Tab-separated table of C-alpha atoms in Angstrom:
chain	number	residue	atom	x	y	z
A	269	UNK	CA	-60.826	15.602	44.887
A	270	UNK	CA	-59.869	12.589	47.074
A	271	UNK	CA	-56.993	12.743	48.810
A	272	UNK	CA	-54.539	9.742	48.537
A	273	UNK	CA	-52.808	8.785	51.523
A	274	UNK	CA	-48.708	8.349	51.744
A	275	UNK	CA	-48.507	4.957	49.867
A	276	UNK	CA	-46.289	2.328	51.745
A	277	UNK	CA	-44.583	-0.734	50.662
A	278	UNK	CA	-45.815	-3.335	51.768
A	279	UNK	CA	-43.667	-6.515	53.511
A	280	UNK	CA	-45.039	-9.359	51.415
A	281	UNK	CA	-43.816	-10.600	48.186
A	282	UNK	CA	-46.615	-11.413	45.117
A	283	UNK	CA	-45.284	-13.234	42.268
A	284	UNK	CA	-41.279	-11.949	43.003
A	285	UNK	CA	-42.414	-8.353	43.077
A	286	UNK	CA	-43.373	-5.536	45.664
A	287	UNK	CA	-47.043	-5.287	46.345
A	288	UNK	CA	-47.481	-1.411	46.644
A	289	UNK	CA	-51.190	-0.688	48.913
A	290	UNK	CA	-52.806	2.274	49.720
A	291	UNK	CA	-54.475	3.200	52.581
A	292	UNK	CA	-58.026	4.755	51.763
A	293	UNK	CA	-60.609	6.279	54.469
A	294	UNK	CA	-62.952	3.362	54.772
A	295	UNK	CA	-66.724	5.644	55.148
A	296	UNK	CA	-67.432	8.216	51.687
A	297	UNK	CA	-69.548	10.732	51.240
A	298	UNK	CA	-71.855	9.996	47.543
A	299	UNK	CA	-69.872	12.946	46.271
A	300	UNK	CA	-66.161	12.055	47.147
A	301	UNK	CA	-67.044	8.399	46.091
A	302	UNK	CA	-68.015	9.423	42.777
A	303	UNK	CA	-64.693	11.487	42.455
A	304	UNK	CA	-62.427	8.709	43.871
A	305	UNK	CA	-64.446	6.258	40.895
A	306	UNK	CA	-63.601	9.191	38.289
A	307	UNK	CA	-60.118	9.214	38.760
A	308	UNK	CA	-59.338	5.870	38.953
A	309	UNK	CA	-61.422	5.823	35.645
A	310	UNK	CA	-59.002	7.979	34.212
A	311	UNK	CA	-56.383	6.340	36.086
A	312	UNK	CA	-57.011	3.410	34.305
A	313	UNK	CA	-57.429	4.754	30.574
A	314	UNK	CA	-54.684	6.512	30.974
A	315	UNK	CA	-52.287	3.345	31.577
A	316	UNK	CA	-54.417	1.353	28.902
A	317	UNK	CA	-53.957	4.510	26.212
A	318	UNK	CA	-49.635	4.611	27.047
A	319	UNK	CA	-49.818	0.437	26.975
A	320	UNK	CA	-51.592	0.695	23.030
A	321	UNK	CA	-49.524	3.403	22.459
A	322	UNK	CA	-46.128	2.040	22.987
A	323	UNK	CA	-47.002	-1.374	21.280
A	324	UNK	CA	-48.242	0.635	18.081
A	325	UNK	CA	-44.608	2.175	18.466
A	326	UNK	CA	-42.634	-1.171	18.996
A	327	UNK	CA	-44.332	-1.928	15.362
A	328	UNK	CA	-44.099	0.969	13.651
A	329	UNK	CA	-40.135	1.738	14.459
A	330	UNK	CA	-37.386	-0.522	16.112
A	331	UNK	CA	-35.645	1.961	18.080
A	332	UNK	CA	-38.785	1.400	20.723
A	333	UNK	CA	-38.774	-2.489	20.410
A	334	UNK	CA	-36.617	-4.733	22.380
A	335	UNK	CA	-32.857	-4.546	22.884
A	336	UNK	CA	-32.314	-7.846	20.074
A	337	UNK	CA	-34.598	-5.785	17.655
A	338	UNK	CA	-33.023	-2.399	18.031
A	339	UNK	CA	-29.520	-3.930	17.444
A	340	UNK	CA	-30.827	-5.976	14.302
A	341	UNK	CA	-32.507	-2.575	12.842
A	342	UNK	CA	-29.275	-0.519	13.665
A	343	UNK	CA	-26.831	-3.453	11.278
A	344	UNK	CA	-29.010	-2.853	8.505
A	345	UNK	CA	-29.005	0.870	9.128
A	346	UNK	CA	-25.566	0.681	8.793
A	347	UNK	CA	-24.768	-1.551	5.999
A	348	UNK	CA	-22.860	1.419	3.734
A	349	UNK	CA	-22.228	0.617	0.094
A	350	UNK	CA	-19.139	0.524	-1.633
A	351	UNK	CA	-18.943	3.692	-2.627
A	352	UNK	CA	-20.654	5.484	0.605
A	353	UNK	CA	-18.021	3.663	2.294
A	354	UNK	CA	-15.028	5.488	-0.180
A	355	UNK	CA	-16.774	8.626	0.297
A	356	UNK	CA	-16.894	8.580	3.733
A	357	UNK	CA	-12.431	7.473	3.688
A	358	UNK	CA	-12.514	10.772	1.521
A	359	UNK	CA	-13.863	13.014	3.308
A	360	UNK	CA	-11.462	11.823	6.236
A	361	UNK	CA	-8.876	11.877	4.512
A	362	UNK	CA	-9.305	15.172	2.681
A	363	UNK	CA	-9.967	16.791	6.513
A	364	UNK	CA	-6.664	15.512	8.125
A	365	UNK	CA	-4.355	16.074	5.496
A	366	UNK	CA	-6.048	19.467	5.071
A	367	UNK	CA	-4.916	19.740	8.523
A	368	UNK	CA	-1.391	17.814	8.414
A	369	UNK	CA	-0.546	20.317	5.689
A	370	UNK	CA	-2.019	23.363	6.517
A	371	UNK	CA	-0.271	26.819	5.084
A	372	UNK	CA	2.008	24.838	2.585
A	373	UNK	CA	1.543	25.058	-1.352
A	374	UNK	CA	-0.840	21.772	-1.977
A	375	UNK	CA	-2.911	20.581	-4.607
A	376	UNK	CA	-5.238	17.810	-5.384
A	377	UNK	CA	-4.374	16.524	-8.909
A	378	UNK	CA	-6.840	13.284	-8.318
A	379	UNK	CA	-9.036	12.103	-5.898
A	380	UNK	CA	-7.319	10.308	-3.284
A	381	UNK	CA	-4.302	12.136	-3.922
A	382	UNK	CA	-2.531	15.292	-2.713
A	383	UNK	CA	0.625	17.101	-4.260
A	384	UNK	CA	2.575	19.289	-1.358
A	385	UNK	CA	5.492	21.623	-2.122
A	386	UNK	CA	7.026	22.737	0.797
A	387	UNK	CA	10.912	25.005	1.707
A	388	UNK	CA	12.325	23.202	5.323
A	389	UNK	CA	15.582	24.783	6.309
A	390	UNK	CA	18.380	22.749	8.140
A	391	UNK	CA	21.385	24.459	9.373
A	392	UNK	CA	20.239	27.541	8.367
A	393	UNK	CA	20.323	25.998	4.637
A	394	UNK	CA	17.422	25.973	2.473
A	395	UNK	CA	15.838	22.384	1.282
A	396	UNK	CA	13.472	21.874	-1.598
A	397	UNK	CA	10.616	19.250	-1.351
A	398	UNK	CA	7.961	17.967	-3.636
A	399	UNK	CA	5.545	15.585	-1.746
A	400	UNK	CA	2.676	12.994	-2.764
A	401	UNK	CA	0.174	11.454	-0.431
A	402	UNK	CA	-1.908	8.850	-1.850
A	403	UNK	CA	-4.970	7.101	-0.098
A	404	UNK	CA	-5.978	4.362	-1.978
A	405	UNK	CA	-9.246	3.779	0.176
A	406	UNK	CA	-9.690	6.443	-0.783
A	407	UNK	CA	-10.416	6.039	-4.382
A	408	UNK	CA	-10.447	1.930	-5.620
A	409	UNK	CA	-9.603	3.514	-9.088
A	410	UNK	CA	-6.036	4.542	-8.149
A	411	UNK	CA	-3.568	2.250	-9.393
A	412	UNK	CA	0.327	2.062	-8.475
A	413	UNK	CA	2.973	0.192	-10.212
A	414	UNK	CA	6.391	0.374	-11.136
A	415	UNK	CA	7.110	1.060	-15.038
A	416	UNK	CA	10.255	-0.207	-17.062
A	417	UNK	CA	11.167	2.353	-19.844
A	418	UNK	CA	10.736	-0.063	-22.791
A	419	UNK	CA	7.773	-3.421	-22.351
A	420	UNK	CA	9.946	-6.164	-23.937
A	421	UNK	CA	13.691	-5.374	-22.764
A	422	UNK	CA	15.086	-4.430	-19.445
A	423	UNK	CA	18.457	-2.834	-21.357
A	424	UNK	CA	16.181	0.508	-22.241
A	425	UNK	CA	16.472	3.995	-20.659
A	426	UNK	CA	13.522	6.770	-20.848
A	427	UNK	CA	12.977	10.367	-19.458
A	428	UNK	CA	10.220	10.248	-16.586
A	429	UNK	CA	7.916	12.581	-18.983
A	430	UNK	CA	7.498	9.650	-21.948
A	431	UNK	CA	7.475	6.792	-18.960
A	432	UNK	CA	4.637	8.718	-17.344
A	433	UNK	CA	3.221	9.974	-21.126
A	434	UNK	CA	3.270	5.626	-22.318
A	435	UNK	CA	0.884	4.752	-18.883
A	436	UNK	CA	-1.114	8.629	-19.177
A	437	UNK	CA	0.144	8.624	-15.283
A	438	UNK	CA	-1.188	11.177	-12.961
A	439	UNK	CA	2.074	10.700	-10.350
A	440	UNK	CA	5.480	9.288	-11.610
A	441	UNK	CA	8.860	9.221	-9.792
A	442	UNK	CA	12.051	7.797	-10.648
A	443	UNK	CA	12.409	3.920	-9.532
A	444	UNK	CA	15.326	2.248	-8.066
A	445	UNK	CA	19.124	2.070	-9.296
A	446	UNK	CA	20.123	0.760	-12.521
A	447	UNK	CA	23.401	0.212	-14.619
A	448	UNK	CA	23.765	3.514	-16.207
A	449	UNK	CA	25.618	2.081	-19.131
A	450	UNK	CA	22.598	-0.117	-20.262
A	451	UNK	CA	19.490	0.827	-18.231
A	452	UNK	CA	18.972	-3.153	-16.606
A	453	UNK	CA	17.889	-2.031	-13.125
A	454	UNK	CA	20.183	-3.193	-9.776
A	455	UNK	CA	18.101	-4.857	-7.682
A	456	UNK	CA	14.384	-6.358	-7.344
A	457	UNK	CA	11.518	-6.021	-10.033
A	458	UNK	CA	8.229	-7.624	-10.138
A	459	UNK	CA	5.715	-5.966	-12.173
A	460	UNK	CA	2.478	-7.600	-12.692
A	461	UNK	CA	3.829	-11.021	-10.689
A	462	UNK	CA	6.415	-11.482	-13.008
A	463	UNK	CA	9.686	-11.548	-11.722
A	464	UNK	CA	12.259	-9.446	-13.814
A	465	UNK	CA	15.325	-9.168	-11.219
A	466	UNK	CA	16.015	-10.408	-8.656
A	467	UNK	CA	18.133	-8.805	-5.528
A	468	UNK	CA	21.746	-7.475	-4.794
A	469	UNK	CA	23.068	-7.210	-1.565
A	470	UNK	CA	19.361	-8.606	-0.324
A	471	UNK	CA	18.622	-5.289	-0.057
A	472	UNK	CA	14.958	-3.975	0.968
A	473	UNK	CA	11.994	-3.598	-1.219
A	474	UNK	CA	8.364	-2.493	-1.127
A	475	UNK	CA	5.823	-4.568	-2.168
A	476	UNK	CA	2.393	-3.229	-3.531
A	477	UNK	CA	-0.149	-5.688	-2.976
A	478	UNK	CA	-3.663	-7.147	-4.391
A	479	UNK	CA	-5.726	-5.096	-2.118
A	480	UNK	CA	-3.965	-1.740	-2.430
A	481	UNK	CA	-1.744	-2.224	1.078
A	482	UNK	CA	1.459	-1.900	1.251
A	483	UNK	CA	4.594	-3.846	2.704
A	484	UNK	CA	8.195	-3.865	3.089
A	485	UNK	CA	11.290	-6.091	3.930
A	486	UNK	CA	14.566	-7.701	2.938
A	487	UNK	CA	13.800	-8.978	-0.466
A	488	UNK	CA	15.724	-12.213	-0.489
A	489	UNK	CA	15.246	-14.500	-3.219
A	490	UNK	CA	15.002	-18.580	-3.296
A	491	UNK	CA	15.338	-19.455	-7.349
A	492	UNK	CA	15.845	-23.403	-7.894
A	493	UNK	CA	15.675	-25.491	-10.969
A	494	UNK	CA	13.963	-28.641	-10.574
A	495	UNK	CA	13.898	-31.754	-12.507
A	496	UNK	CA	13.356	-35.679	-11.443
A	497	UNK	CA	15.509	-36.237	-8.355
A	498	UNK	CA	17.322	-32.811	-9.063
A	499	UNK	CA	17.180	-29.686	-7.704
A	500	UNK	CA	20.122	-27.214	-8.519
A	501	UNK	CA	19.623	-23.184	-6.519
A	502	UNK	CA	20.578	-20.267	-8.877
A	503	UNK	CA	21.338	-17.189	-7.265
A	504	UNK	CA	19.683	-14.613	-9.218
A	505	UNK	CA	18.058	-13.839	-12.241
A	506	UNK	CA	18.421	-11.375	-14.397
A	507	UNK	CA	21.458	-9.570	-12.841
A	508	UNK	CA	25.206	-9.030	-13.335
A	509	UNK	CA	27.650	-11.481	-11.966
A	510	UNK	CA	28.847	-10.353	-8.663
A	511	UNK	CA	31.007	-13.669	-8.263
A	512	UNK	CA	32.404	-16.450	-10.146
A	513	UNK	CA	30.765	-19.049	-8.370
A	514	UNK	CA	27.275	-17.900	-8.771
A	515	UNK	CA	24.688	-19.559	-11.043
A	516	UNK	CA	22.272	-17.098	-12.791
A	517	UNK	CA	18.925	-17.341	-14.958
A	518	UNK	CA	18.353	-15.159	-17.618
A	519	UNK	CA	14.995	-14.421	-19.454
A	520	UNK	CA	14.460	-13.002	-22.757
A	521	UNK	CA	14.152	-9.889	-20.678
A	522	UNK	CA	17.256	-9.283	-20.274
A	523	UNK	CA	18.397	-9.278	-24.524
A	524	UNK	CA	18.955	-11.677	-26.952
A	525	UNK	CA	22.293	-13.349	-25.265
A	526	UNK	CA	23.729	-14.126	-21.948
A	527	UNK	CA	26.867	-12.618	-20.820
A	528	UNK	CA	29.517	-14.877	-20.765
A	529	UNK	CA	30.386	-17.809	-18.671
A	530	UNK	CA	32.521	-17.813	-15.927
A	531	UNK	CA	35.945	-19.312	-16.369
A	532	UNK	CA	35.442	-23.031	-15.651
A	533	UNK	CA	31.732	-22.157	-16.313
A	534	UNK	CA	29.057	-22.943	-18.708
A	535	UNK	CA	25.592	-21.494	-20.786
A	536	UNK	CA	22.523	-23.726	-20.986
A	537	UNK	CA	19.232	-22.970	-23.192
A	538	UNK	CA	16.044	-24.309	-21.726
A	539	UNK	CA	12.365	-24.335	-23.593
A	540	UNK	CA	9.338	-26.459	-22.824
A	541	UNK	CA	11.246	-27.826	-20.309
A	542	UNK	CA	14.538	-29.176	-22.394
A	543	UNK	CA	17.947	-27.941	-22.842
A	544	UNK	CA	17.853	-26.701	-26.404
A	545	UNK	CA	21.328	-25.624	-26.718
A	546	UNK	CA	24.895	-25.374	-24.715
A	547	UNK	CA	28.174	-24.072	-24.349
A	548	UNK	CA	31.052	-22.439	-22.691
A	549	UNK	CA	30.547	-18.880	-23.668
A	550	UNK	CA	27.389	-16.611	-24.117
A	551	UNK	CA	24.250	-18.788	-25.297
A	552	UNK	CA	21.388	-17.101	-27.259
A	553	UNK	CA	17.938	-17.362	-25.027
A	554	UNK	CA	15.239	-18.715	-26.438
A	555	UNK	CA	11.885	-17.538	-27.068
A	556	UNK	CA	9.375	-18.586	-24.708
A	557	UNK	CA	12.358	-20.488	-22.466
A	558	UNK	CA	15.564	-19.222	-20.430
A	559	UNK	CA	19.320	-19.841	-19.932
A	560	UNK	CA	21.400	-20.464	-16.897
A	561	UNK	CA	25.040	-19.643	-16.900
A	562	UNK	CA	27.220	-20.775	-13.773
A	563	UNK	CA	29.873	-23.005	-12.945
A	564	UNK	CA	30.107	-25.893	-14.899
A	565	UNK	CA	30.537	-28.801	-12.547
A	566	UNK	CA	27.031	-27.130	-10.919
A	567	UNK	CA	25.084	-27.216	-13.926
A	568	UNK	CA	26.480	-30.424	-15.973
A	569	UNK	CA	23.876	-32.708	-13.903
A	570	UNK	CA	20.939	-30.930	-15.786
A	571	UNK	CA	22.135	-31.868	-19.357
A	572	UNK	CA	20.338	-35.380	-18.825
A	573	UNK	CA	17.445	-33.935	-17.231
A	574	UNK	CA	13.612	-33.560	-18.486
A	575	UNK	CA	10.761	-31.520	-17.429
A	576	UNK	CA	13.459	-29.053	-16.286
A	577	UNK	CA	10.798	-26.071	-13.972
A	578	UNK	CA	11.998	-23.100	-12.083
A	579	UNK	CA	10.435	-22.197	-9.017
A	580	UNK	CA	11.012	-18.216	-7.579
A	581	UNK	CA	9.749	-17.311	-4.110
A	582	UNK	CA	10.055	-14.291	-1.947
A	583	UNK	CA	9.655	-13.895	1.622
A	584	UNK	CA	6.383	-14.317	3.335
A	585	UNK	CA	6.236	-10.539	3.459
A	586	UNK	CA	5.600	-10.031	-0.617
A	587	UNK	CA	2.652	-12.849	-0.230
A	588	UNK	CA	0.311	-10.742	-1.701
A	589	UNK	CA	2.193	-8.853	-3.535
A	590	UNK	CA	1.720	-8.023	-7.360
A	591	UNK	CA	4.268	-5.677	-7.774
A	592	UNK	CA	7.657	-5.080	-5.866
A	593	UNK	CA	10.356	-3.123	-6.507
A	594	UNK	CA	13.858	-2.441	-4.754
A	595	UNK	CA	15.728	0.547	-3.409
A	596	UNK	CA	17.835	1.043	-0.198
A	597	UNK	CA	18.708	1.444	2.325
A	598	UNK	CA	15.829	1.863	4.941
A	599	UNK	CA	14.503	5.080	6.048
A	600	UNK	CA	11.909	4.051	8.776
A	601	UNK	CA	11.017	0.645	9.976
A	602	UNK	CA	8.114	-0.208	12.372
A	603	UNK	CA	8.139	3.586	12.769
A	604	UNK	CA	11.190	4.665	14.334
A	605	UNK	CA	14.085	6.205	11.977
A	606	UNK	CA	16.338	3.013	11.020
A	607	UNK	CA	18.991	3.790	8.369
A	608	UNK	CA	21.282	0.447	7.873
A	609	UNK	CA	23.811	2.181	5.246
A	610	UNK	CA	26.577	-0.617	5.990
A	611	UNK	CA	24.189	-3.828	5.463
A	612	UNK	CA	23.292	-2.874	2.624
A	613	UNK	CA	26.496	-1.341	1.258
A	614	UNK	CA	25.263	2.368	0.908
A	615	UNK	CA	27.996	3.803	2.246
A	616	UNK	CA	29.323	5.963	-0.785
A	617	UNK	CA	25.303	7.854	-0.963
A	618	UNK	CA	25.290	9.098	2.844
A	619	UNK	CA	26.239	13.092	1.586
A	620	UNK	CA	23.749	15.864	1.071
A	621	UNK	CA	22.124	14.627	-2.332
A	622	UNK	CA	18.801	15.009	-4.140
A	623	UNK	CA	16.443	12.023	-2.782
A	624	UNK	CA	13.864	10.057	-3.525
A	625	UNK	CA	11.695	8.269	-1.129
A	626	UNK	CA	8.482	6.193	-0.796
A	627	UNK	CA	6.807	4.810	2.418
A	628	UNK	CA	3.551	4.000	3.759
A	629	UNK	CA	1.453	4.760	7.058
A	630	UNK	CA	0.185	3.145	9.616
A	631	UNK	CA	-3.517	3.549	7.814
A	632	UNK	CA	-2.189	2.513	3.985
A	633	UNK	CA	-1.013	5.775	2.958
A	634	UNK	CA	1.667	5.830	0.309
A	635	UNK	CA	4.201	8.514	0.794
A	636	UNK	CA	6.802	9.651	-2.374
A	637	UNK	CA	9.147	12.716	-1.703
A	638	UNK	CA	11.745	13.798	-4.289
A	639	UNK	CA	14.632	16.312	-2.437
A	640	UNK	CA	16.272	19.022	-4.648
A	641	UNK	CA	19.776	19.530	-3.992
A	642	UNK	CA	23.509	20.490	-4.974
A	643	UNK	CA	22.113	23.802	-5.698
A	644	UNK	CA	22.240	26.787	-3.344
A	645	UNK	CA	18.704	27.199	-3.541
A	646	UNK	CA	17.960	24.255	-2.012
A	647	UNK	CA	21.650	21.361	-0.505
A	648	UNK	CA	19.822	18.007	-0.478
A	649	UNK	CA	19.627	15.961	2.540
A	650	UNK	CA	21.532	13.036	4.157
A	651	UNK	CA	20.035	9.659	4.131
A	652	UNK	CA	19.429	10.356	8.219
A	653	UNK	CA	17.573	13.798	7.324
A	654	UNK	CA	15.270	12.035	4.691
A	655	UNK	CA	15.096	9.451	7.248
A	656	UNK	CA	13.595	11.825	10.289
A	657	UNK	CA	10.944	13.570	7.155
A	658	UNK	CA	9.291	10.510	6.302
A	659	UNK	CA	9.208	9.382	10.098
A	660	UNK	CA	8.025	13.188	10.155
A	661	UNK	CA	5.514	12.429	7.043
A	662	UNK	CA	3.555	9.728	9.417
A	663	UNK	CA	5.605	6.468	7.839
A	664	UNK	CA	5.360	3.480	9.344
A	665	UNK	CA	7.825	2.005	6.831
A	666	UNK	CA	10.013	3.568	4.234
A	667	UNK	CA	12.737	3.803	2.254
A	668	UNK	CA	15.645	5.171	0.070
A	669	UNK	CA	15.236	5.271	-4.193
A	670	UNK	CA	17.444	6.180	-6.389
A	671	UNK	CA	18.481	9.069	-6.126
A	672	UNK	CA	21.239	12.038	-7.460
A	673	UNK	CA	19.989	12.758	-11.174
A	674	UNK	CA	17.244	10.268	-11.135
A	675	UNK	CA	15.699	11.958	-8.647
A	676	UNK	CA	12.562	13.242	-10.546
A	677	UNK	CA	8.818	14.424	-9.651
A	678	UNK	CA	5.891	14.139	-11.938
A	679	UNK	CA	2.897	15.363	-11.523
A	680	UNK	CA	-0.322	15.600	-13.533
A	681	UNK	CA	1.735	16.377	-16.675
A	682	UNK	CA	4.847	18.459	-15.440
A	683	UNK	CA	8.155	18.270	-13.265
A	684	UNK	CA	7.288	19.611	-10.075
A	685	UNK	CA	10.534	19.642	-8.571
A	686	UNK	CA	13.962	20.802	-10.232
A	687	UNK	CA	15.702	18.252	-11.278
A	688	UNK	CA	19.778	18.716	-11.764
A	689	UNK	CA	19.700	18.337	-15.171
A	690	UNK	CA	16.041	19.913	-17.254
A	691	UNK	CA	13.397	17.048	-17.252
A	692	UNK	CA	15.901	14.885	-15.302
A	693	UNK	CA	18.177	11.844	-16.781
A	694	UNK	CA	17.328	9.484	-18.549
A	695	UNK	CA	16.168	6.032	-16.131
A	696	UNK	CA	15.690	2.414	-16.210
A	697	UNK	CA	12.344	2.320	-14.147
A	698	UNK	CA	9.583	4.226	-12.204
A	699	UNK	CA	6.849	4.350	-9.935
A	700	UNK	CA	3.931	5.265	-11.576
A	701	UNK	CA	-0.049	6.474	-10.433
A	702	UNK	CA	-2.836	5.980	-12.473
A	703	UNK	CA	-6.500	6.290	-12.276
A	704	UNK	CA	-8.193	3.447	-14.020
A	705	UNK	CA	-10.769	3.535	-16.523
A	706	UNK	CA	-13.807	1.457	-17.091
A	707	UNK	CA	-14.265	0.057	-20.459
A	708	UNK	CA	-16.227	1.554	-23.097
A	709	UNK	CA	-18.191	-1.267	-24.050
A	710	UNK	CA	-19.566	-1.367	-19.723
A	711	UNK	CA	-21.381	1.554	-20.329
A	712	UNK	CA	-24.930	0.936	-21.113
A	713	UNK	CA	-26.593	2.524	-24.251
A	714	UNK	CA	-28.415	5.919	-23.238
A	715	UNK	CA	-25.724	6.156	-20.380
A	716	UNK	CA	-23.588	9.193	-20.107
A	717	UNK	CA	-19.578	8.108	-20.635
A	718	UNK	CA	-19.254	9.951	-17.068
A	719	UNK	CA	-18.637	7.518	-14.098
């Protein structure tokens, strides 16, 4: 063969690149000039062969094209459907709770949710908990709502079993507080964006939203009656009076009459706009309309009115929220342990007690725990305890239900914790989880009825 020489670089500059030269013996015998023409022969069909080669590549897959190409094939590689998308929050889901429970009693009643029973011991005493982890990315089918006990009145109590049985719930717990005399819940309810009561105390509320997050805060209310060149602000709707001097709107929610007016007070009917009827006492509410009863020199300017609205807004926070519903106090906030029993006047609940709590992580997890207690098999916690297991649980935000007797556990058709009294009291409202269902009639003929 011929030998090459050492190649060297040379000094000069061609076009912006390095000219590379080699140094060949200048006199060649007939037979070492006819191997030096062979191998640049083959020299030369070799770098023509790789040249074809890689262009036929460059056509025939991306990943060997330019940079711009490679990037444009990759997007549409990874454009995931809807439901690949789900599957793939599933399976991630399924592996770290898998994990974040491991060795405690769990089940998986749905997909997207799992049911954890669990024994934690404080002081040497034993505590009972039921948990329930739901990831709504992780099934689009889940839905999660609170529940009154009866559609048309708010004066209605149920056990959790026939308010769970009525919406064929996979999940229910017990709601927030209520008047245990008639059942008309203490404190926010919005189910379905319509606003049954409003706040006490302002205390805090979670809201469930139109795209399955979640969000909490103080769930002040701004209520104010409007009519030309008057605008009159109510205090709350649907609620008992906490003062004399507060003006309230009532809905046909609430029961065929208003309670009575305060002294020096009065009852106006509204409909279609117009006061319908008026007095100093209790005033019947009118289908289709609503009454406000408060102080009479307040409301006397709306007797001459017309085209008499009412406008109810929540903080920014509830936005987007469909649902909302009230408890107290806070548990966790922003994700540090955050228990304000004296703002919002909790101060009589602080013991060892059965609990309920909901909260949400940092990744849209919902979080509900019932807490057995005033048993010896398993004392209840203080609001501060519950307060360190949800923080414990992975909450970003959560906080206190009713609690006591209410506090109540259903799951996929039974009671999962123990309750103080069999099946739990009887309660105003609840949380429930269901898994929707597509309609009959969007299932093509020939199909199977299996989604």
């Amino acid at each position: 063969m011929f030998p090459l020489k050492t190649a060297f670089i040379s000094p000069h500059f061609e076009g912006g690149a390095v000219a590379l030269r080699l140094k060949l013996p200048l006199r060649l015998s007939p037979r070492l000039a006819k191997e030096a023409v062979s191998i640049l022969l083959a020299i030369l069909g070799i770098t023509v062969t790789s040249g074809v080669c890689y262009l036929t590549l460059c056509q025939a897959h991306p990943i060997f094209a330019s940079e711009e190409a490679y990037i444009s094939f990759r997007s549409k590689a990874e454009i995931l459907s809807k439901e690949e998308i789900e599957q793939r929050e599933l399976e991630d889901w399924t592996a770290k709770t898998n994990h974040k429970y491991k060795g405690l009693l769990t089940s998986r009643p749905a997909k997207g949710i799992v049911h954890v029973k669990m024994t934690k011991w404080i002081n040497n005493r034993p505590v009972k908990i039921n948990v329930v982890e739901i990831s709504p990315k992780s099934n689009s089918k889940l839905q999660i709502k609170p529940k009154t006990a009866a559609d048309t009145v708010l004066n209605r109590k149920a056990t959790i079993r026939n308010i769970a049985r009525a919406e064929n719930s996979i999940v229910a717990i017990n709601g927030g507080y209520f008047k245990p005399q008639t059942g008309v819940p203490l404190g926010t309810l919005v189910v379905d964006k319509n606003v049954l009561t409003g706040p006490i105390y302002n205390r805090v509320a979670l809201g469930i939203n139109s795209d399955n997050s979640f969000s909490m805060d103080k769930s002040n209310i701004d209520i104010t009656l409007r009519a030309k060149k008057l605008e009159i602000k109510a205090d709350n709707i649907n609620q008992p009076r906490m003062l004399s001097t507060y003006t309230l709107v009532y809905t046909e929610k609430w029961g065929k009459m208003t309670p009575p007016a305060p002294k020096y007070g009065m009852s106006v009917a509204i409909k279609d706009g117009k006061i319908v009827a008026q007095n100093y006492g209790s005033i019947e509410i009118p289908n289709g309309g609503f009454a406000v009863v408060g102080p009479k020199q307040k409301l006397e300017p709306l007797l001459s009115a017309k085209n008499i609205k009412i406008d109810i807004n929540f903080p920014e926070t509830f936005e987007k929220s469909e649902h909302i519903i009230g408890g107290g106090p806070y548990l966790v906030k922003n994700g540090q342990m955050y228990v304000d029993i004296k703002e919002q006047r909790f101060g009589a609940i602080n013991g060892k007690n059965p609990r309920t709590a909901i909260g949400y992580t940092e990744n849209n997890e919902l979080i509900i725990v019932t807490v057995d207690g005033r048993e010896e098999a398993s004392v209840g916690m203080t609001l501060w305890e519950i307060s360190r297991l949800m923080k414990d649980l992975g909450c970003k935000y959560a906080m206190n239900l009713d609690g006591g007797g209410s506090s109540v556990m259903y799951v996929n058709g039974k009671i999962t914790n123990t309750p103080a009294y069999k099946e739990g009291i009887a309660i105003s409202n609840a949380i429930v989880v269901n898994e929707i269902q597509p309609e009959p009639d969007t299932i093509a003929a020939g199909e199977s009825g299996t989604i």
